[in-house]
Amino acid sequence: MARRIIPILKQLNDRPIIRRPDSRSVTYMPRPGDGAPRPVTLIPGDGVGPLVTNAVEQVMEAMHAPVYFERYQVHGDMKRVPQEVLDSIRKNKVCLKGGLKTPVGGGVSSLNVQLRKELDLYASLVNCFNLPGLPTRHENVDIVVIRENTEGEYSGLEHEVVPGVVESLKVMTKFCSERIAKYAFEYSYLNNRKKVTAVHKANIMKLADGLFLESCREVATKYPSIKYNEIIVDNCCMQLVSKPEQFDVMVTPNLYGNLVANTAAGIAGGTGVMPGGNVGADHAVFEQGASAGNVGNEKIVEQEKANPVALLLSSAMMLRHLQFPSFADRLETAVKRVILDGKHRTKDLGGGSTTQEVVDAVIANLD
C-alpha cells in the first residue's frame, strides 16, 4: 500500500501550482511619473457636504492616496461660482464636491448648473446598483444613467410674457444630442455593457425629443455589438419600479435624466450610496450620484449622521479617472465590506451610526 502511495504523492508534488481565478495575474503598468500626487479641487458645499467630504479626506489620507486637495468655500446662496474656483478646476482638471443648496424660486440660478455650463460638463453619469448585504425590493440592479447636462429644460431661458403668463424654453440641439449619445455608446463599449436605452417623450415633443432620438439612432448604427432600444419616459418610470433589472445603460435628455437617476437610486438602495460624476472633454466633477438628499437636513448635520458612502464610491470613480486603479479598488472593496458586515450603517440604511463611525470602519477594512 505504501509503495502505491509514494508515486502518487510524487506526482502531486510535481504538478505546477495553479493560481486561483480571482488572484491578480496581469499587472497594471503605469507610465513614468504617474505616481506623482495629483491636485484635486475640493468644494465641501452646504449641509452634509463638509461631513462627507471630510470623510473622503480621512480615507484618502489613510490609504496614502496620491492626491491632495485644494479647498474652496462655495455655497448655494452665492450669485456666481467664484472665479478662483473655476480657475482651480480648469488647472487641476478634477473636482470633488459636496451638495450645493439651490434656493427654490426667487430668480436665483443654480450654481450646480453654472458649473456644468462654465466647464462644459455635458455628461452626467450615475451608477445605481445593488450592494451586497443591503436588502432591497429588487435584485440584479446595475443601471448607469447618462444624462445630457447643458441644455433642455435647464437652459434657463424663462420670462414673463404678460403678468400671470410665463414662458420657459426647452432648447435641444443636434450637437449636444449627438455628443451625449456618442458618450453613452462609448462608455458602454469601454465597460462591456450590452444595451443602451434612450429615454424620451417624442410622442408629444416631436421636434425636440425627436431630434434627440434621431441623434441616438445615428450613433447606434456605429456600435452594432451594442443593443439599442427606446422607451417613453412615463413608461420608463413604471418599468423602473416594477422590473429595473431589464435596464443597462440609459441615455436621456437633461430633465428626464434627473428624474430617472433619482428613481433608480431609490430602487437600488438609496441616494446615500449611489456614486456619480459630471464629465466633459477637459474636466470632471465627482459628487453624490443622485441629487435628492445631497444637502441633507439640519438634524442630520447636528447629529453628524450623514451617509458618506455615495461620495466615497464617487471618490473611487475619481481615482480610476486619475488612473490610480489599485487605490480605487482598495477603497471600493473596503466600503463594500462595511456594507456587507452591516454593523456600521447610517439611519438611511437602517442603522444608527455616525458619519465618523462609518469612516473608521472603512479605514479598518482597507487592505
mmCIF file of C-alpha atoms in Angstrom:
data_model
loop_
_atom_site.group_PDB
_atom_site.id
_atom_site.type_symbol
_atom_site.label_atom_id
_atom_site.label_comp_id
_atom_site.label_asym_id
_atom_site.label_seq_id
_atom_site.Cartn_x
_atom_site.Cartn_y
_atom_site.Cartn_z
ATOM 1 C CA MET A 1 0.000 0.000 0.000
ATOM 2 C CA ALA A 2 2.812 2.370 0.940
ATOM 3 C CA ARG A 3 4.579 1.644 -2.362
ATOM 4 C CA ARG A 4 1.455 2.753 -4.251
ATOM 5 C CA ILE A 5 1.048 5.988 -2.276
ATOM 6 C CA ILE A 6 4.633 7.231 -2.726
ATOM 7 C CA PRO A 7 4.423 7.592 -6.567
ATOM 8 C CA ILE A 8 1.034 9.332 -6.246
ATOM 9 C CA LEU A 9 2.411 11.850 -3.740
ATOM 10 C CA LYS A 10 5.396 12.439 -6.023
ATOM 11 C CA GLN A 11 3.059 13.209 -8.927
ATOM 12 C CA LEU A 12 1.083 15.669 -6.803
ATOM 13 C CA ASN A 13 4.264 17.459 -5.708
ATOM 14 C CA ASP A 14 5.476 17.695 -9.305
ATOM 15 C CA ARG A 15 2.289 19.422 -10.521
ATOM 16 C CA PRO A 16 2.586 23.154 -11.233
ATOM 17 C CA ILE A 17 0.882 25.490 -8.767
ATOM 18 C CA ILE A 18 -2.256 26.921 -10.325
ATOM 19 C CA ARG A 19 -3.398 30.310 -9.075
ATOM 20 C CA ARG A 20 -6.968 30.872 -8.026
ATOM 21 C CA PRO A 21 -9.032 32.562 -10.763
ATOM 22 C CA ASP A 22 -9.584 35.641 -8.575
ATOM 23 C CA SER A 23 -5.855 36.295 -7.990
ATOM 24 C CA ARG A 24 -4.118 39.048 -9.914
ATOM 25 C CA SER A 25 -2.192 37.691 -12.893
ATOM 26 C CA VAL A 26 -1.547 40.717 -15.137
ATOM 27 C CA THR A 27 -0.182 43.861 -13.553
ATOM 28 C CA TYR A 28 -1.060 47.499 -14.225
ATOM 29 C CA MET A 29 1.941 49.216 -15.836
ATOM 30 C CA PRO A 30 1.955 52.947 -15.129
ATOM 31 C CA ARG A 31 3.829 55.475 -17.180
ATOM 32 C CA PRO A 32 6.908 57.058 -15.555
ATOM 33 C CA GLY A 33 5.723 59.809 -13.238
ATOM 34 C CA ASP A 34 2.153 58.510 -12.888
ATOM 35 C CA GLY A 35 2.657 58.130 -9.132
ATOM 36 C CA ALA A 36 3.143 61.863 -8.612
ATOM 37 C CA PRO A 37 0.446 63.305 -6.310
ATOM 38 C CA ARG A 38 -2.378 64.962 -8.224
ATOM 39 C CA PRO A 39 -4.147 68.149 -7.094
ATOM 40 C CA VAL A 40 -7.942 67.963 -6.824
ATOM 41 C CA THR A 41 -10.224 70.972 -6.277
ATOM 42 C CA LEU A 42 -12.436 70.350 -3.232
ATOM 43 C CA ILE A 43 -15.789 72.078 -2.667
ATOM 44 C CA PRO A 44 -17.297 70.940 0.675
ATOM 45 C CA GLY A 45 -20.589 72.681 -0.146
ATOM 46 C CA ASP A 46 -23.667 73.032 2.038
ATOM 47 C CA GLY A 47 -25.483 70.938 4.650
ATOM 48 C CA VAL A 48 -23.913 67.492 4.990
ATOM 49 C CA GLY A 49 -21.321 68.343 2.353
ATOM 50 C CA PRO A 50 -18.491 69.224 4.784
ATOM 51 C CA LEU A 51 -19.150 65.994 6.721
ATOM 52 C CA VAL A 52 -18.952 63.672 3.720
ATOM 53 C CA THR A 53 -16.067 65.465 2.001
ATOM 54 C CA ASN A 54 -14.126 65.273 5.271
ATOM 55 C CA ALA A 55 -14.848 61.538 5.279
ATOM 56 C CA VAL A 56 -13.207 61.270 1.867
ATOM 57 C CA GLU A 57 -10.185 63.260 3.026
ATOM 58 C CA GLN A 58 -9.680 60.934 6.001
ATOM 59 C CA VAL A 59 -9.879 57.778 3.893
ATOM 60 C CA MET A 60 -7.555 59.190 1.225
ATOM 61 C CA GLU A 61 -5.013 60.051 3.918
ATOM 62 C CA ALA A 62 -5.301 56.582 5.480
ATOM 63 C CA MET A 63 -4.674 54.969 2.066
ATOM 64 C CA HIS A 64 -1.791 57.363 1.315
ATOM 65 C CA ALA A 65 -3.549 58.009 -1.998
ATOM 66 C CA PRO A 66 -1.519 60.167 -4.415
ATOM 67 C CA VAL A 67 -3.954 63.098 -4.338
ATOM 68 C CA TYR A 68 -4.100 66.336 -2.396
ATOM 69 C CA PHE A 69 -6.996 68.768 -2.132
ATOM 70 C CA GLU A 70 -7.273 72.491 -2.817
ATOM 71 C CA ARG A 71 -10.248 73.552 -0.697
ATOM 72 C CA TYR A 72 -12.664 76.344 -1.672
ATOM 73 C CA GLN A 73 -15.775 77.540 0.112
ATOM 74 C CA VAL A 74 -18.732 77.744 -2.245
ATOM 75 C CA HIS A 75 -22.354 77.939 -1.097
ATOM 76 C CA GLY A 76 -25.631 77.661 -2.956
ATOM 77 C CA ASP A 77 -26.822 81.150 -1.981
ATOM 78 C CA MET A 78 -23.947 82.816 -3.838
ATOM 79 C CA LYS A 79 -24.833 84.609 -7.068
ATOM 80 C CA ARG A 80 -21.989 83.015 -9.020
ATOM 81 C CA VAL A 81 -19.265 80.412 -8.659
ATOM 82 C CA PRO A 82 -16.140 82.414 -7.655
ATOM 83 C CA GLN A 83 -13.666 82.838 -10.496
ATOM 84 C CA GLU A 84 -10.779 81.387 -8.455
ATOM 85 C CA VAL A 85 -12.764 78.150 -8.067
ATOM 86 C CA LEU A 86 -13.303 77.858 -11.820
ATOM 87 C CA ASP A 87 -9.614 78.630 -12.394
ATOM 88 C CA SER A 88 -8.628 75.896 -9.929
ATOM 89 C CA ILE A 89 -10.809 73.285 -11.646
ATOM 90 C CA ARG A 90 -9.508 74.304 -15.079
ATOM 91 C CA LYS A 91 -5.948 73.920 -13.779
ATOM 92 C CA ASN A 92 -6.466 70.635 -11.896
ATOM 93 C CA LYS A 93 -8.961 69.124 -14.373
ATOM 94 C CA VAL A 94 -10.697 67.281 -11.498
ATOM 95 C CA CYS A 95 -13.005 68.401 -8.684
ATOM 96 C CA LEU A 96 -14.737 66.673 -5.767
ATOM 97 C CA LYS A 97 -17.778 68.460 -4.353
ATOM 98 C CA GLY A 98 -20.476 68.146 -1.755
ATOM 99 C CA GLY A 99 -24.044 69.247 -2.425
ATOM 100 C CA LEU A 100 -24.839 72.887 -3.123
ATOM 101 C CA LYS A 101 -28.259 74.033 -1.959
ATOM 102 C CA THR A 102 -30.286 75.672 -4.713
ATOM 103 C CA PRO A 103 -32.924 78.156 -3.483
ATOM 104 C CA VAL A 104 -36.408 77.397 -4.814
ATOM 105 C CA GLY A 105 -37.822 80.281 -6.871
ATOM 106 C CA GLY A 106 -36.744 83.881 -6.421
ATOM 107 C CA GLY A 107 -34.762 84.064 -9.646
ATOM 108 C CA VAL A 108 -31.548 82.679 -8.086
ATOM 109 C CA SER A 109 -29.716 80.498 -10.589
ATOM 110 C CA SER A 110 -28.294 77.123 -9.567
ATOM 111 C CA LEU A 111 -24.538 77.050 -9.016
ATOM 112 C CA ASN A 112 -24.577 73.379 -9.994
ATOM 113 C CA VAL A 113 -25.934 74.330 -13.421
ATOM 114 C CA GLN A 114 -23.423 77.197 -13.636
ATOM 115 C CA LEU A 115 -20.533 74.806 -13.025
ATOM 116 C CA ARG A 116 -21.733 72.425 -15.732
ATOM 117 C CA LYS A 117 -22.105 75.202 -18.285
ATOM 118 C CA GLU A 118 -18.885 77.068 -17.454
ATOM 119 C CA LEU A 119 -16.807 73.878 -17.699
ATOM 120 C CA ASP A 120 -18.955 72.245 -20.405
ATOM 121 C CA LEU A 121 -19.556 69.166 -18.237
ATOM 122 C CA TYR A 122 -22.027 67.833 -20.740
ATOM 123 C CA ALA A 123 -22.369 64.261 -19.428
ATOM 124 C CA SER A 124 -23.738 63.298 -16.026
ATOM 125 C CA LEU A 125 -23.180 59.674 -15.037
ATOM 126 C CA VAL A 126 -24.954 57.959 -12.119
ATOM 127 C CA ASN A 127 -24.307 54.288 -11.333
ATOM 128 C CA CYS A 128 -27.218 52.613 -9.497
ATOM 129 C CA PHE A 129 -26.533 49.053 -8.361
ATOM 130 C CA ASN A 130 -27.310 46.596 -5.578
ATOM 131 C CA LEU A 131 -24.741 46.492 -2.793
ATOM 132 C CA PRO A 132 -24.208 43.038 -1.227
ATOM 133 C CA GLY A 133 -25.668 42.976 2.268
ATOM 134 C CA LEU A 134 -28.061 45.876 1.671
ATOM 135 C CA PRO A 135 -31.568 44.432 1.216
ATOM 136 C CA THR A 136 -33.755 45.970 -1.485
ATOM 137 C CA ARG A 137 -37.024 45.012 -3.143
ATOM 138 C CA HIS A 138 -35.288 44.246 -6.449
ATOM 139 C CA GLU A 139 -32.143 42.228 -7.123
ATOM 140 C CA ASN A 140 -29.674 42.267 -10.037
ATOM 141 C CA VAL A 141 -29.977 46.029 -10.470
ATOM 142 C CA ASP A 142 -26.973 47.587 -12.216
ATOM 143 C CA ILE A 143 -28.066 50.684 -14.114
ATOM 144 C CA VAL A 144 -25.955 53.523 -15.471
ATOM 145 C CA VAL A 145 -27.900 56.710 -16.233
ATOM 146 C CA ILE A 146 -26.109 59.046 -18.642
ATOM 147 C CA ARG A 147 -27.811 62.424 -18.829
ATOM 148 C CA GLU A 148 -27.247 65.412 -21.104
ATOM 149 C CA ASN A 149 -26.185 68.162 -18.736
ATOM 150 C CA THR A 150 -26.158 71.511 -20.518
ATOM 151 C CA GLU A 151 -29.439 72.206 -22.324
ATOM 152 C CA GLY A 152 -33.072 71.065 -22.447
ATOM 153 C CA GLU A 153 -35.281 72.408 -19.652
ATOM 154 C CA TYR A 154 -32.145 73.525 -17.790
ATOM 155 C CA SER A 155 -31.290 76.134 -20.416
ATOM 156 C CA GLY A 156 -32.565 78.792 -18.001
ATOM 157 C CA LEU A 157 -34.457 80.712 -20.690
ATOM 158 C CA GLU A 158 -37.592 81.900 -18.909
ATOM 159 C CA HIS A 159 -39.508 85.153 -18.979
ATOM 160 C CA GLU A 160 -42.907 86.552 -18.072
ATOM 161 C CA VAL A 161 -44.756 87.384 -21.303
ATOM 162 C CA VAL A 162 -47.537 89.289 -19.538
ATOM 163 C CA PRO A 163 -48.487 89.257 -15.853
ATOM 164 C CA GLY A 164 -49.536 85.721 -14.948
ATOM 165 C CA VAL A 165 -48.079 84.106 -18.091
ATOM 166 C CA VAL A 166 -44.550 82.651 -18.003
ATOM 167 C CA GLU A 167 -42.737 81.162 -20.988
ATOM 168 C CA SER A 168 -39.983 78.588 -20.358
ATOM 169 C CA LEU A 169 -37.959 77.373 -23.340
ATOM 170 C CA LYS A 170 -36.669 73.856 -23.811
ATOM 171 C CA VAL A 171 -33.658 74.027 -26.118
ATOM 172 C CA MET A 172 -32.410 70.892 -27.893
ATOM 173 C CA THR A 173 -29.571 70.904 -30.422
ATOM 174 C CA LYS A 174 -28.211 68.293 -32.799
ATOM 175 C CA PHE A 175 -24.685 68.922 -31.495
ATOM 176 C CA CYS A 176 -25.470 68.268 -27.822
ATOM 177 C CA SER A 177 -27.815 65.349 -28.527
ATOM 178 C CA GLU A 178 -25.223 63.675 -30.717
ATOM 179 C CA ARG A 179 -22.323 64.062 -28.318
ATOM 180 C CA ILE A 180 -24.263 62.659 -25.323
ATOM 181 C CA ALA A 181 -25.330 59.698 -27.461
ATOM 182 C CA LYS A 182 -21.705 59.162 -28.502
ATOM 183 C CA TYR A 183 -20.603 59.283 -24.868
ATOM 184 C CA ALA A 184 -23.246 56.737 -23.819
ATOM 185 C CA PHE A 185 -22.246 54.257 -26.515
ATOM 186 C CA GLU A 186 -18.533 54.829 -25.966
ATOM 187 C CA TYR A 187 -18.996 54.257 -22.230
ATOM 188 C CA SER A 188 -20.918 51.058 -22.942
ATOM 189 C CA TYR A 189 -18.235 49.828 -25.347
ATOM 190 C CA LEU A 190 -15.378 50.530 -22.921
ATOM 191 C CA ASN A 191 -17.209 48.972 -19.936
ATOM 192 C CA ASN A 192 -18.533 45.853 -21.690
ATOM 193 C CA ARG A 193 -22.149 46.966 -21.379
ATOM 194 C CA LYS A 194 -24.629 45.245 -23.648
ATOM 195 C CA LYS A 195 -27.563 47.640 -24.136
ATOM 196 C CA VAL A 196 -28.306 51.355 -24.393
ATOM 197 C CA THR A 197 -31.854 52.626 -23.836
ATOM 198 C CA ALA A 198 -32.818 56.128 -24.994
ATOM 199 C CA VAL A 199 -35.458 57.788 -22.780
ATOM 200 C CA HIS A 200 -37.729 60.335 -24.481
ATOM 201 C CA LYS A 201 -41.160 61.949 -24.865
ATOM 202 C CA ALA A 202 -41.102 62.224 -28.660
ATOM 203 C CA ASN A 203 -44.752 61.207 -28.885
ATOM 204 C CA ILE A 204 -45.594 64.686 -27.534
ATOM 205 C CA MET A 205 -42.458 66.804 -28.077
ATOM 206 C CA LYS A 206 -41.989 65.592 -31.613
ATOM 207 C CA LEU A 207 -39.365 68.097 -32.735
ATOM 208 C CA ALA A 208 -37.217 68.460 -29.586
ATOM 209 C CA ASP A 209 -37.207 64.859 -28.382
ATOM 210 C CA GLY A 210 -37.480 63.712 -31.988
ATOM 211 C CA LEU A 211 -34.104 65.364 -32.635
ATOM 212 C CA PHE A 212 -32.656 63.589 -29.585
ATOM 213 C CA LEU A 213 -33.888 60.198 -30.837
ATOM 214 C CA GLU A 214 -32.637 60.853 -34.345
ATOM 215 C CA SER A 215 -29.154 61.526 -32.948
ATOM 216 C CA CYS A 216 -29.212 58.378 -30.790
ATOM 217 C CA ARG A 217 -30.275 56.233 -33.747
ATOM 218 C CA GLU A 218 -27.479 57.569 -35.934
ATOM 219 C CA VAL A 219 -24.827 56.867 -33.295
ATOM 220 C CA ALA A 220 -26.285 53.413 -32.555
ATOM 221 C CA THR A 221 -25.538 52.277 -36.122
ATOM 222 C CA LYS A 222 -21.816 52.689 -35.415
ATOM 223 C CA TYR A 223 -21.953 50.226 -32.500
ATOM 224 C CA PRO A 224 -23.587 47.079 -33.921
ATOM 225 C CA SER A 225 -22.416 44.934 -30.990
ATOM 226 C CA ILE A 226 -24.473 47.009 -28.522
ATOM 227 C CA LYS A 227 -28.238 46.551 -28.458
ATOM 228 C CA TYR A 228 -30.237 49.781 -28.742
ATOM 229 C CA ASN A 229 -33.847 50.471 -27.804
ATOM 230 C CA GLU A 230 -36.108 53.390 -26.881
ATOM 231 C CA ILE A 231 -38.679 53.988 -24.163
ATOM 232 C CA ILE A 232 -41.120 56.831 -23.412
ATOM 233 C CA VAL A 233 -40.233 58.480 -20.102
ATOM 234 C CA ASP A 234 -43.541 57.752 -18.308
ATOM 235 C CA ASN A 235 -43.389 54.072 -19.250
ATOM 236 C CA CYS A 236 -39.726 54.123 -18.248
ATOM 237 C CA CYS A 237 -40.599 55.194 -14.690
ATOM 238 C CA MET A 238 -43.209 52.454 -14.418
ATOM 239 C CA GLN A 239 -40.772 49.840 -15.739
ATOM 240 C CA LEU A 240 -38.057 51.058 -13.359
ATOM 241 C CA VAL A 241 -40.131 50.433 -10.250
ATOM 242 C CA SER A 242 -41.520 47.105 -11.485
ATOM 243 C CA LYS A 243 -38.645 45.465 -13.392
ATOM 244 C CA PRO A 244 -35.437 47.542 -13.092
ATOM 245 C CA GLU A 245 -33.116 44.641 -13.922
ATOM 246 C CA GLN A 246 -34.086 44.952 -17.604
ATOM 247 C CA PHE A 247 -32.093 48.209 -17.923
ATOM 248 C CA ASP A 248 -28.367 48.501 -18.520
ATOM 249 C CA VAL A 249 -27.203 51.930 -19.775
ATOM 250 C CA MET A 250 -29.810 54.679 -20.162
ATOM 251 C CA VAL A 251 -29.179 57.869 -22.142
ATOM 252 C CA THR A 252 -31.522 60.790 -21.510
ATOM 253 C CA PRO A 253 -32.113 64.491 -22.089
ATOM 254 C CA ASN A 254 -31.494 66.760 -19.116
ATOM 255 C CA LEU A 255 -34.703 66.794 -17.047
ATOM 256 C CA TYR A 256 -35.673 63.161 -17.647
ATOM 257 C CA GLY A 257 -32.212 62.067 -16.561
ATOM 258 C CA ASN A 258 -32.559 63.796 -13.208
ATOM 259 C CA LEU A 259 -35.869 62.033 -12.543
ATOM 260 C CA VAL A 260 -34.710 58.643 -13.822
ATOM 261 C CA ALA A 261 -31.409 58.714 -11.901
ATOM 262 C CA ASN A 262 -33.071 59.550 -8.579
ATOM 263 C CA THR A 263 -35.725 56.869 -9.134
ATOM 264 C CA ALA A 264 -33.112 54.248 -9.998
ATOM 265 C CA ALA A 265 -31.032 55.242 -6.979
ATOM 266 C CA GLY A 266 -34.016 54.826 -4.658
ATOM 267 C CA ILE A 267 -34.711 51.378 -6.100
ATOM 268 C CA ALA A 268 -31.118 50.161 -5.787
ATOM 269 C CA GLY A 269 -30.552 51.172 -2.159
ATOM 270 C CA GLY A 270 -30.985 54.908 -1.704
ATOM 271 C CA THR A 271 -29.409 58.148 -2.820
ATOM 272 C CA GLY A 272 -26.888 57.955 0.028
ATOM 273 C CA VAL A 273 -24.992 55.075 -1.563
ATOM 274 C CA MET A 274 -25.040 55.817 -5.309
ATOM 275 C CA PRO A 275 -21.919 57.352 -6.880
ATOM 276 C CA GLY A 276 -21.744 59.705 -9.831
ATOM 277 C CA GLY A 277 -19.955 62.466 -11.632
ATOM 278 C CA ASN A 278 -20.066 65.016 -14.415
ATOM 279 C CA VAL A 279 -17.569 64.983 -17.243
ATOM 280 C CA GLY A 280 -16.658 66.976 -20.321
ATOM 281 C CA ALA A 281 -13.809 66.952 -22.794
ATOM 282 C CA ASP A 282 -11.365 68.592 -20.372
ATOM 283 C CA HIS A 283 -12.765 68.463 -16.824
ATOM 284 C CA ALA A 284 -14.589 66.178 -14.394
ATOM 285 C CA VAL A 285 -16.537 66.905 -11.199
ATOM 286 C CA PHE A 286 -17.370 63.999 -8.895
ATOM 287 C CA GLU A 287 -20.213 64.136 -6.379
ATOM 288 C CA GLN A 288 -23.050 62.087 -4.911
ATOM 289 C CA GLY A 289 -24.778 60.473 -7.875
ATOM 290 C CA ALA A 290 -28.413 61.283 -7.140
ATOM 291 C CA SER A 291 -29.277 64.888 -6.298
ATOM 292 C CA ALA A 292 -32.095 64.076 -3.840
ATOM 293 C CA GLY A 293 -30.845 64.472 -0.274
ATOM 294 C CA ASN A 294 -27.324 65.528 -1.209
ATOM 295 C CA VAL A 295 -27.553 68.500 1.162
ATOM 296 C CA GLY A 296 -29.494 66.687 3.897
ATOM 297 C CA ASN A 297 -31.290 68.456 6.721
ATOM 298 C CA GLU A 298 -30.252 70.334 9.852
ATOM 299 C CA LYS A 299 -30.936 67.381 12.159
ATOM 300 C CA ILE A 300 -28.562 65.086 10.260
ATOM 301 C CA VAL A 301 -25.907 67.805 10.270
ATOM 302 C CA GLU A 302 -26.289 68.433 14.019
ATOM 303 C CA GLN A 303 -26.130 64.713 14.818
ATOM 304 C CA GLU A 304 -23.277 64.202 12.328
ATOM 305 C CA LYS A 305 -25.017 61.161 10.859
ATOM 306 C CA ALA A 306 -24.708 61.856 7.139
ATOM 307 C CA ASN A 307 -24.083 58.839 4.939
ATOM 308 C CA PRO A 308 -20.596 59.133 3.349
ATOM 309 C CA VAL A 309 -20.887 56.006 1.166
ATOM 310 C CA ALA A 310 -22.048 57.734 -2.042
ATOM 311 C CA LEU A 311 -19.191 60.244 -2.014
ATOM 312 C CA LEU A 312 -16.652 57.575 -1.036
ATOM 313 C CA LEU A 313 -17.703 55.492 -4.049
ATOM 314 C CA SER A 314 -17.659 58.634 -6.223
ATOM 315 C CA SER A 315 -14.089 59.127 -4.995
ATOM 316 C CA ALA A 316 -13.269 55.608 -6.185
ATOM 317 C CA MET A 317 -14.609 56.672 -9.594
ATOM 318 C CA MET A 318 -12.371 59.743 -9.360
ATOM 319 C CA LEU A 319 -9.303 57.620 -8.575
ATOM 320 C CA ARG A 320 -9.956 55.471 -11.650
ATOM 321 C CA HIS A 321 -10.393 58.643 -13.716
ATOM 322 C CA LEU A 322 -6.962 59.769 -12.432
ATOM 323 C CA GLN A 323 -5.508 56.362 -13.417
ATOM 324 C CA PHE A 324 -4.978 55.102 -9.872
ATOM 325 C CA PRO A 325 -6.854 51.787 -10.251
ATOM 326 C CA SER A 326 -5.291 49.988 -7.267
ATOM 327 C CA PHE A 327 -6.319 52.750 -4.850
ATOM 328 C CA ALA A 328 -9.812 52.808 -6.373
ATOM 329 C CA ASP A 329 -10.148 49.035 -5.906
ATOM 330 C CA ARG A 330 -8.990 49.232 -2.274
ATOM 331 C CA LEU A 331 -11.470 51.998 -1.453
ATOM 332 C CA GLU A 332 -14.408 50.334 -3.186
ATOM 333 C CA THR A 333 -13.647 46.955 -1.578
ATOM 334 C CA ALA A 334 -13.431 48.496 1.905
ATOM 335 C CA VAL A 335 -16.774 50.301 1.503
ATOM 336 C CA LYS A 336 -18.484 47.143 0.258
ATOM 337 C CA ARG A 337 -17.087 45.161 3.192
ATOM 338 C CA VAL A 338 -18.569 47.651 5.639
ATOM 339 C CA ILE A 339 -21.965 47.477 3.922
ATOM 340 C CA LEU A 340 -21.873 43.669 3.857
ATOM 341 C CA ASP A 341 -20.866 43.467 7.521
ATOM 342 C CA GLY A 342 -23.882 45.598 8.465
ATOM 343 C CA LYS A 343 -22.520 46.807 11.813
ATOM 344 C CA HIS A 344 -21.858 50.391 10.751
ATOM 345 C CA ARG A 345 -24.722 51.991 8.854
ATOM 346 C CA THR A 346 -26.302 55.414 8.986
ATOM 347 C CA LYS A 347 -30.016 55.937 9.594
ATOM 348 C CA ASP A 348 -30.992 55.934 5.901
ATOM 349 C CA LEU A 349 -29.669 52.357 5.670
ATOM 350 C CA GLY A 350 -31.448 51.180 8.808
ATOM 351 C CA GLY A 351 -28.630 51.776 11.293
ATOM 352 C CA GLY A 352 -27.684 54.391 13.840
ATOM 353 C CA SER A 353 -24.019 55.058 13.138
ATOM 354 C CA THR A 354 -22.452 58.477 12.835
ATOM 355 C CA THR A 355 -20.501 59.567 9.774
ATOM 356 C CA GLN A 356 -17.241 59.163 11.708
ATOM 357 C CA GLU A 357 -18.097 55.613 12.787
ATOM 358 C CA VAL A 358 -18.673 54.614 9.170
ATOM 359 C CA VAL A 359 -15.403 56.280 8.150
ATOM 360 C CA ASP A 360 -13.489 54.467 10.894
ATOM 361 C CA ALA A 361 -14.986 51.152 9.754
ATOM 362 C CA VAL A 362 -13.992 51.805 6.139
ATOM 363 C CA ILE A 363 -10.427 52.675 7.186
ATOM 364 C CA ALA A 364 -10.245 49.500 9.289
ATOM 365 C CA ASN A 365 -11.257 47.444 6.241
ATOM 366 C CA LEU A 366 -8.652 48.889 3.876
ATOM 367 C CA ASP A 367 -6.228 46.309 2.511
#
